[in-house]
CSV table of C-alpha atoms in Angstrom, one decimal:
chain,number,residue,atom,x,y,z
A,1,MET,CA,-40.1,50.4,53.3
A,2,THR,CA,-39.0,47.4,55.4
A,3,ARG,CA,-39.3,44.1,53.5
A,4,PRO,CA,-41.5,41.5,55.2
A,5,LEU,CA,-39.6,38.6,56.7
A,6,LEU,CA,-40.7,35.6,54.8
A,7,PRO,CA,-40.2,31.9,55.7
A,8,PRO,CA,-37.9,29.9,53.4
A,9,LEU,CA,-39.8,28.8,50.3
A,10,ARG,CA,-39.0,25.1,51.0
A,11,ASP,CA,-40.8,25.5,54.4
A,12,VAL,CA,-43.8,27.0,52.6
A,13,ILE,CA,-43.9,24.1,50.1
A,14,ALA,CA,-43.6,21.6,52.9
A,15,ARG,CA,-46.3,23.2,55.1
A,16,HIS,CA,-48.8,23.3,52.1
A,17,GLY,CA,-47.8,19.8,51.0
A,18,LEU,CA,-46.9,21.0,47.5
A,19,SER,CA,-44.9,19.0,44.9
A,20,ALA,CA,-44.1,19.9,41.3
A,21,SER,CA,-46.7,18.7,38.9
A,22,LYS,CA,-45.3,17.0,35.8
A,23,ALA,CA,-48.7,17.4,34.0
A,24,LEU,CA,-48.5,21.1,34.5
A,25,GLY,CA,-44.8,21.3,33.4
A,26,GLN,CA,-43.8,22.6,36.9
A,27,ASN,CA,-40.2,22.9,38.2
A,28,PHE,CA,-39.6,25.0,41.3
A,29,LEU,CA,-36.8,27.4,41.9
A,30,PHE,CA,-35.6,28.0,45.4
A,31,ASP,CA,-32.4,30.0,45.0
A,32,GLU,CA,-33.4,33.5,46.0
A,33,GLN,CA,-30.2,35.1,44.7
A,34,LEU,CA,-30.9,33.6,41.3
A,35,LEU,CA,-34.5,34.7,41.4
A,36,ASP,CA,-33.5,38.2,42.3
A,37,ARG,CA,-31.1,38.2,39.3
A,38,ILE,CA,-33.9,37.2,37.0
A,39,ALA,CA,-36.2,39.9,38.4
A,40,ALA,CA,-33.4,42.5,37.8
A,41,ILE,CA,-33.0,41.6,34.0
A,42,PRO,CA,-35.6,44.2,32.7
A,43,GLY,CA,-34.1,46.9,35.0
A,44,SER,CA,-35.9,48.6,37.9
A,45,LEU,CA,-39.4,47.3,38.5
A,46,LYS,CA,-40.3,49.6,41.3
A,47,GLY,CA,-43.9,50.7,40.7
A,48,GLN,CA,-44.0,48.8,37.4
A,49,ASN,CA,-46.8,46.4,36.4
A,50,VAL,CA,-45.6,42.8,35.9
A,51,TYR,CA,-47.5,39.8,34.5
A,52,GLU,CA,-46.4,36.4,35.7
A,53,VAL,CA,-47.6,33.0,34.4
A,54,GLY,CA,-47.4,29.9,36.6
A,55,PRO,CA,-45.9,31.3,39.8
A,56,GLY,CA,-46.4,28.0,41.6
A,57,PRO,CA,-45.6,28.5,45.3
A,58,GLY,CA,-44.3,32.0,44.5
A,59,GLY,CA,-40.5,31.8,44.2
A,60,LEU,CA,-40.1,34.4,41.4
A,61,THR,CA,-43.2,36.2,42.7
A,62,ARG,CA,-41.3,37.0,45.9
A,63,ALA,CA,-38.4,38.4,43.9
A,64,LEU,CA,-40.7,40.6,41.8
A,65,LEU,CA,-42.5,41.9,44.9
A,66,ARG,CA,-39.2,42.6,46.7
A,67,ALA,CA,-38.2,44.6,43.6
A,68,GLY,CA,-41.3,46.8,44.2
A,69,ALA,CA,-43.4,45.5,41.3
A,70,ASN,CA,-47.2,45.3,41.1
A,71,VAL,CA,-47.8,41.7,40.1
A,72,LEU,CA,-50.7,40.0,38.3
A,73,ALA,CA,-50.1,36.3,38.5
A,74,VAL,CA,-52.0,33.6,36.7
A,75,GLU,CA,-51.9,30.2,38.3
A,76,ARG,CA,-53.7,27.1,37.1
A,77,ASP,CA,-52.8,24.9,40.0
A,78,HIS,CA,-55.3,25.5,42.8
A,79,ARG,CA,-52.9,23.8,45.3
A,80,CYS,CA,-50.6,26.8,45.1
A,81,LEU,CA,-53.2,29.5,45.8
A,82,PRO,CA,-53.0,29.4,49.6
A,83,ALA,CA,-49.2,30.0,49.5
A,84,LEU,CA,-49.7,32.9,47.0
A,85,ALA,CA,-52.5,34.3,49.3
A,86,GLU,CA,-49.9,34.5,52.1
A,87,LEU,CA,-47.6,36.5,49.8
A,88,ALA,CA,-50.4,38.9,48.9
A,89,GLU,CA,-50.9,39.5,52.6
A,90,ALA,CA,-47.2,40.1,53.2
A,91,PHE,CA,-47.1,42.6,50.3
A,92,PRO,CA,-50.4,44.5,50.6
A,93,GLY,CA,-51.7,45.9,47.3
A,94,GLN,CA,-48.8,44.5,45.2
A,95,LEU,CA,-50.1,41.1,44.2
A,96,ARG,CA,-53.3,40.0,42.5
A,97,VAL,CA,-53.7,36.3,41.6
A,98,ILE,CA,-56.1,34.9,39.0
A,99,GLU,CA,-56.8,31.1,39.0
A,100,GLY,CA,-57.1,30.1,35.4
A,101,ASP,CA,-55.4,29.1,32.1
A,102,ALA,CA,-53.0,31.7,30.8
A,103,LEU,CA,-53.6,30.7,27.2
A,104,LYS,CA,-57.1,32.1,27.6
A,105,ILE,CA,-56.2,35.4,29.4
A,106,ASP,CA,-55.3,38.7,27.8
A,107,PRO,CA,-53.0,40.5,30.3
A,108,ALA,CA,-53.4,43.8,28.5
A,109,LYS,CA,-57.1,43.8,29.4
A,110,GLU,CA,-56.5,42.6,32.9
A,111,ILE,CA,-53.7,45.2,33.7
A,112,GLY,CA,-55.0,48.1,31.6
A,113,GLY,CA,-51.6,49.7,31.0
A,114,PRO,CA,-48.0,49.0,30.0
A,115,PHE,CA,-46.4,46.0,31.8
A,116,HIS,CA,-43.5,43.7,31.8
A,117,ILE,CA,-43.9,39.9,31.5
A,118,LEU,CA,-41.6,37.8,33.7
A,119,SER,CA,-42.1,34.1,34.1
A,120,ASN,CA,-40.6,30.8,34.7
A,121,LEU,CA,-42.9,29.4,32.0
A,122,PRO,CA,-44.4,25.9,32.3
A,123,TYR,CA,-42.5,23.8,29.8
A,124,ASN,CA,-45.7,22.5,28.2
A,125,VAL,CA,-47.2,25.9,27.2
A,126,GLY,CA,-44.2,28.2,27.1
A,127,THR,CA,-43.7,28.4,23.4
A,128,ALA,CA,-47.4,28.9,22.7
A,129,LEU,CA,-47.6,31.7,25.2
A,130,ALA,CA,-44.5,33.5,23.8
A,131,VAL,CA,-45.7,33.2,20.2
A,132,GLY,CA,-49.1,34.7,21.3
A,133,TRP,CA,-47.4,37.7,23.0
A,134,LEU,CA,-45.2,38.3,20.0
A,135,GLY,CA,-48.1,38.1,17.6
A,136,GLY,CA,-50.8,40.6,16.5
A,137,ASP,CA,-50.7,43.5,14.1
A,138,THR,CA,-50.8,46.2,16.9
A,139,TRP,CA,-47.3,47.4,17.5
A,140,PRO,CA,-45.6,48.4,19.7
A,141,PRO,CA,-47.4,46.0,22.1
A,142,GLU,CA,-48.7,46.8,25.6
A,143,TRP,CA,-45.8,44.8,27.1
A,144,LEU,CA,-42.5,46.6,27.6
A,145,SER,CA,-40.4,43.5,27.8
A,146,LEU,CA,-40.5,39.7,28.0
A,147,THR,CA,-38.2,37.9,30.5
A,148,LEU,CA,-38.9,34.2,30.1
A,149,MET,CA,-37.4,31.0,31.2
A,150,PHE,CA,-37.3,28.3,28.5
A,151,GLN,CA,-35.6,24.9,27.9
A,152,ARG,CA,-32.2,25.8,26.5
A,153,GLU,CA,-33.1,24.3,23.2
A,154,VAL,CA,-36.1,26.6,22.8
A,155,ALA,CA,-34.1,29.6,24.0
A,156,ASP,CA,-31.5,28.9,21.3
A,157,ARG,CA,-34.2,28.7,18.7
A,158,ILE,CA,-35.6,32.1,19.7
A,159,VAL,CA,-32.3,34.0,19.4
A,160,ALA,CA,-30.8,31.9,16.5
A,161,PRO,CA,-29.2,33.8,13.6
A,162,ALA,CA,-29.9,32.9,9.9
A,163,ALA,CA,-28.0,29.8,8.5
A,164,SER,CA,-27.7,28.2,12.0
A,165,ASP,CA,-29.1,24.8,12.8
A,166,ALA,CA,-31.5,26.4,15.4
A,167,TYR,CA,-32.8,29.1,13.0
A,168,GLY,CA,-36.5,28.8,12.0
A,169,ARG,CA,-39.9,30.2,12.4
A,170,LEU,CA,-39.5,30.9,16.1
A,171,ALA,CA,-36.4,33.0,15.5
A,172,ILE,CA,-38.1,35.0,12.8
A,173,LEU,CA,-41.3,35.7,14.8
A,174,ALA,CA,-39.2,36.7,17.8
A,175,GLN,CA,-36.7,38.9,15.9
A,176,TRP,CA,-38.5,40.6,12.9
A,177,ARG,CA,-39.6,43.5,15.1
A,178,SER,CA,-38.0,42.7,18.5
A,179,GLN,CA,-34.6,42.3,19.9
A,180,ALA,CA,-34.0,38.9,21.6
A,181,LYS,CA,-31.1,37.7,23.6
A,182,ILE,CA,-30.2,35.0,26.2
A,183,ALA,CA,-29.9,36.9,29.4
A,184,MET,CA,-28.6,34.0,31.5
A,185,PRO,CA,-28.2,30.2,31.4
A,186,VAL,CA,-29.8,28.3,34.3
A,187,HIS,CA,-28.4,24.9,35.2
A,188,ARG,CA,-30.9,22.0,35.6
A,189,SER,CA,-29.7,21.5,39.2
A,190,ALA,CA,-31.2,24.9,40.2
A,191,PHE,CA,-34.7,23.4,39.9
A,192,THR,CA,-36.7,21.0,42.1
A,193,PRO,CA,-37.2,18.5,40.7
A,194,PRO,CA,-34.2,18.9,38.2
A,195,PRO,CA,-35.5,18.6,34.6
A,196,LYS,CA,-33.7,16.5,32.1
A,197,VAL,CA,-32.5,19.5,30.1
A,198,MET,CA,-30.8,22.8,30.8
A,199,SER,CA,-32.7,26.1,30.8
A,200,ALA,CA,-32.0,29.7,29.9
A,201,VAL,CA,-33.7,33.1,30.5
A,202,VAL,CA,-34.5,35.0,27.3
A,203,HIS,CA,-35.0,38.7,27.3
A,204,ILE,CA,-37.0,40.3,24.5
A,205,THR,CA,-37.8,44.0,23.9
A,206,PRO,CA,-40.0,45.5,21.2
A,207,GLY,CA,-38.3,47.2,18.2
A,208,GLU,CA,-39.5,49.1,15.2
A,209,ALA,CA,-41.8,47.1,13.0
A,210,PRO,CA,-40.8,47.0,9.3
A,211,GLU,CA,-43.3,49.0,7.2
A,212,GLY,CA,-45.7,47.0,5.1
A,213,VAL,CA,-45.2,43.7,6.8
A,214,LYS,CA,-48.1,41.8,8.4
A,215,MET,CA,-47.6,39.2,11.1
A,216,ALA,CA,-50.2,36.9,9.5
A,217,VAL,CA,-48.4,36.9,6.2
A,218,LEU,CA,-45.1,36.3,7.8
A,219,GLU,CA,-46.5,33.4,9.7
A,220,LYS,CA,-48.1,31.9,6.6
A,221,LEU,CA,-44.9,32.1,4.6
A,222,THR,CA,-42.6,30.8,7.2
A,223,ALA,CA,-45.0,28.0,8.2
A,224,ALA,CA,-45.0,26.7,4.6
A,225,ALA,CA,-41.2,27.1,4.1
A,226,PHE,CA,-40.0,25.7,7.4
A,227,GLY,CA,-42.6,22.9,7.3
A,228,GLN,CA,-40.3,21.5,4.6
A,229,ARG,CA,-37.0,23.2,5.6
A,230,ARG,CA,-34.8,20.8,3.6
A,231,LYS,CA,-36.5,21.7,0.4
A,232,MET,CA,-35.9,24.7,-1.8
A,233,LEU,CA,-38.3,27.6,-1.7
A,234,ARG,CA,-39.6,26.8,-5.1
A,235,GLN,CA,-41.0,23.6,-3.6
A,236,SER,CA,-42.0,24.5,-0.1
A,237,LEU,CA,-43.7,27.8,-1.0
A,238,LYS,CA,-46.0,26.1,-3.6
A,239,ALA,CA,-48.5,25.6,-0.8
A,240,VAL,CA,-49.0,29.4,-0.6
A,241,PRO,CA,-50.7,30.7,-3.8
A,242,GLY,CA,-48.8,33.7,-5.1
A,243,ALA,CA,-45.7,33.2,-2.9
A,244,LEU,CA,-43.5,32.0,-5.7
A,245,ASP,CA,-44.3,35.1,-7.8
A,246,ALA,CA,-43.2,37.3,-4.9
A,247,LEU,CA,-39.7,35.8,-4.6
A,248,GLU,CA,-38.0,37.5,-7.6
A,249,PRO,CA,-39.4,41.0,-6.8
A,250,ALA,CA,-38.2,40.5,-3.2
A,251,GLY,CA,-34.7,39.6,-4.5
A,252,ILE,CA,-34.7,36.0,-3.2
A,253,ALA,CA,-33.6,33.1,-5.4
A,254,ALA,CA,-36.1,30.3,-5.6
A,255,ASP,CA,-33.4,27.6,-5.2
A,256,ARG,CA,-32.5,28.8,-1.7
A,257,ARG,CA,-33.5,26.9,1.4
A,258,PRO,CA,-35.5,28.6,4.1
A,259,GLU,CA,-32.8,28.6,6.8
A,260,THR,CA,-30.5,30.7,4.5
A,261,VAL,CA,-33.1,33.5,4.1
A,262,THR,CA,-32.3,36.3,6.6
A,263,ILE,CA,-35.0,38.0,8.6
A,264,PRO,CA,-34.9,41.2,6.5
A,265,GLU,CA,-35.3,39.0,3.4
A,266,TRP,CA,-38.3,37.3,4.9
A,267,CYS,CA,-39.8,40.7,5.7
A,268,ALA,CA,-39.1,41.8,2.1
A,269,LEU,CA,-40.9,38.7,0.8
A,270,ALA,CA,-43.9,39.2,3.1
A,271,ARG,CA,-44.1,42.9,2.0
A,272,GLN,CA,-44.0,42.0,-1.7
A,273,PHE,CA,-46.5,39.1,-1.2
A,274,GLY,CA,-48.9,41.6,0.5
A,275,ILE,CA,-48.5,44.2,-2.3
A,276,MET,CA,-49.2,41.6,-5.0
A,277,SER,CA,-52.1,40.0,-3.1
A,278,ALA,CA,-53.7,43.5,-2.7
A,279,SER,CA,-53.2,44.3,-6.3
A,280,LYS,CA,-54.8,41.0,-7.4
A,281,ALA,CA,-57.7,41.6,-5.1
A,282,HIS,CA,-58.2,45.1,-6.5
A,283,VAL,CA,-58.2,43.8,-10.1
A,284,ALA,CA,-60.7,41.1,-9.2
A,285,PHE,CA,-63.0,43.6,-7.4
A,286,ARG,CA,-63.0,45.9,-10.5
């Protein structure tokens, strides 16, 4: 199929009088080679469903459509809708745009089948969206992969190993049942307007979920521990009734600090905590 001849993205933005909104965390990418490289990270997208948040004037959207993807894009900025409508006309049947808040949209319900998520995420909601996609007790998820642009600091926190300065809750939530890696760094100069910080694209694929570990329990334990990351676990986990009792059976010393506890150890603690909590509830019920 012959690709439609599209006008340069800068011309589209000028014609529609668009500018990046700081309030919406927008930064536009114009480099089509860079955008094509991002779209290629998950592998072939021909005939695949893709969910994109915050397409703006459609830079990454163009690359996804060129790759043969069927794209559902959610855009909050009504100013960008005419430019996206032009893309939908240029790629008949490949692009559907929803105007709305991505934090309130369930892509699995909208798409109705397996899909990839690729997005140059708005800086102000990127982490919240990623945590939402990584959450839930149903696993594997409907999404096949996450390919997401973050500020470099956030990207480093997602892929951080234990005992590193960047290691914390975000690393654990991203890695306990998924594989996360930095697929490519992106210099601030690639954006218009250039942000104050560097960026990076993170690629996440679902893995096997450890048996007996619930996301809600892991979130509760890590929130308490990393909320006071400089304190020993014997202090920080006091806020979670029963957590201290689960440390020894899980093989974790109470005098350790949370950043020294590996992801398998956090999973062991969450599993043990769940077993003990269920046992206490059974005794109380009897």
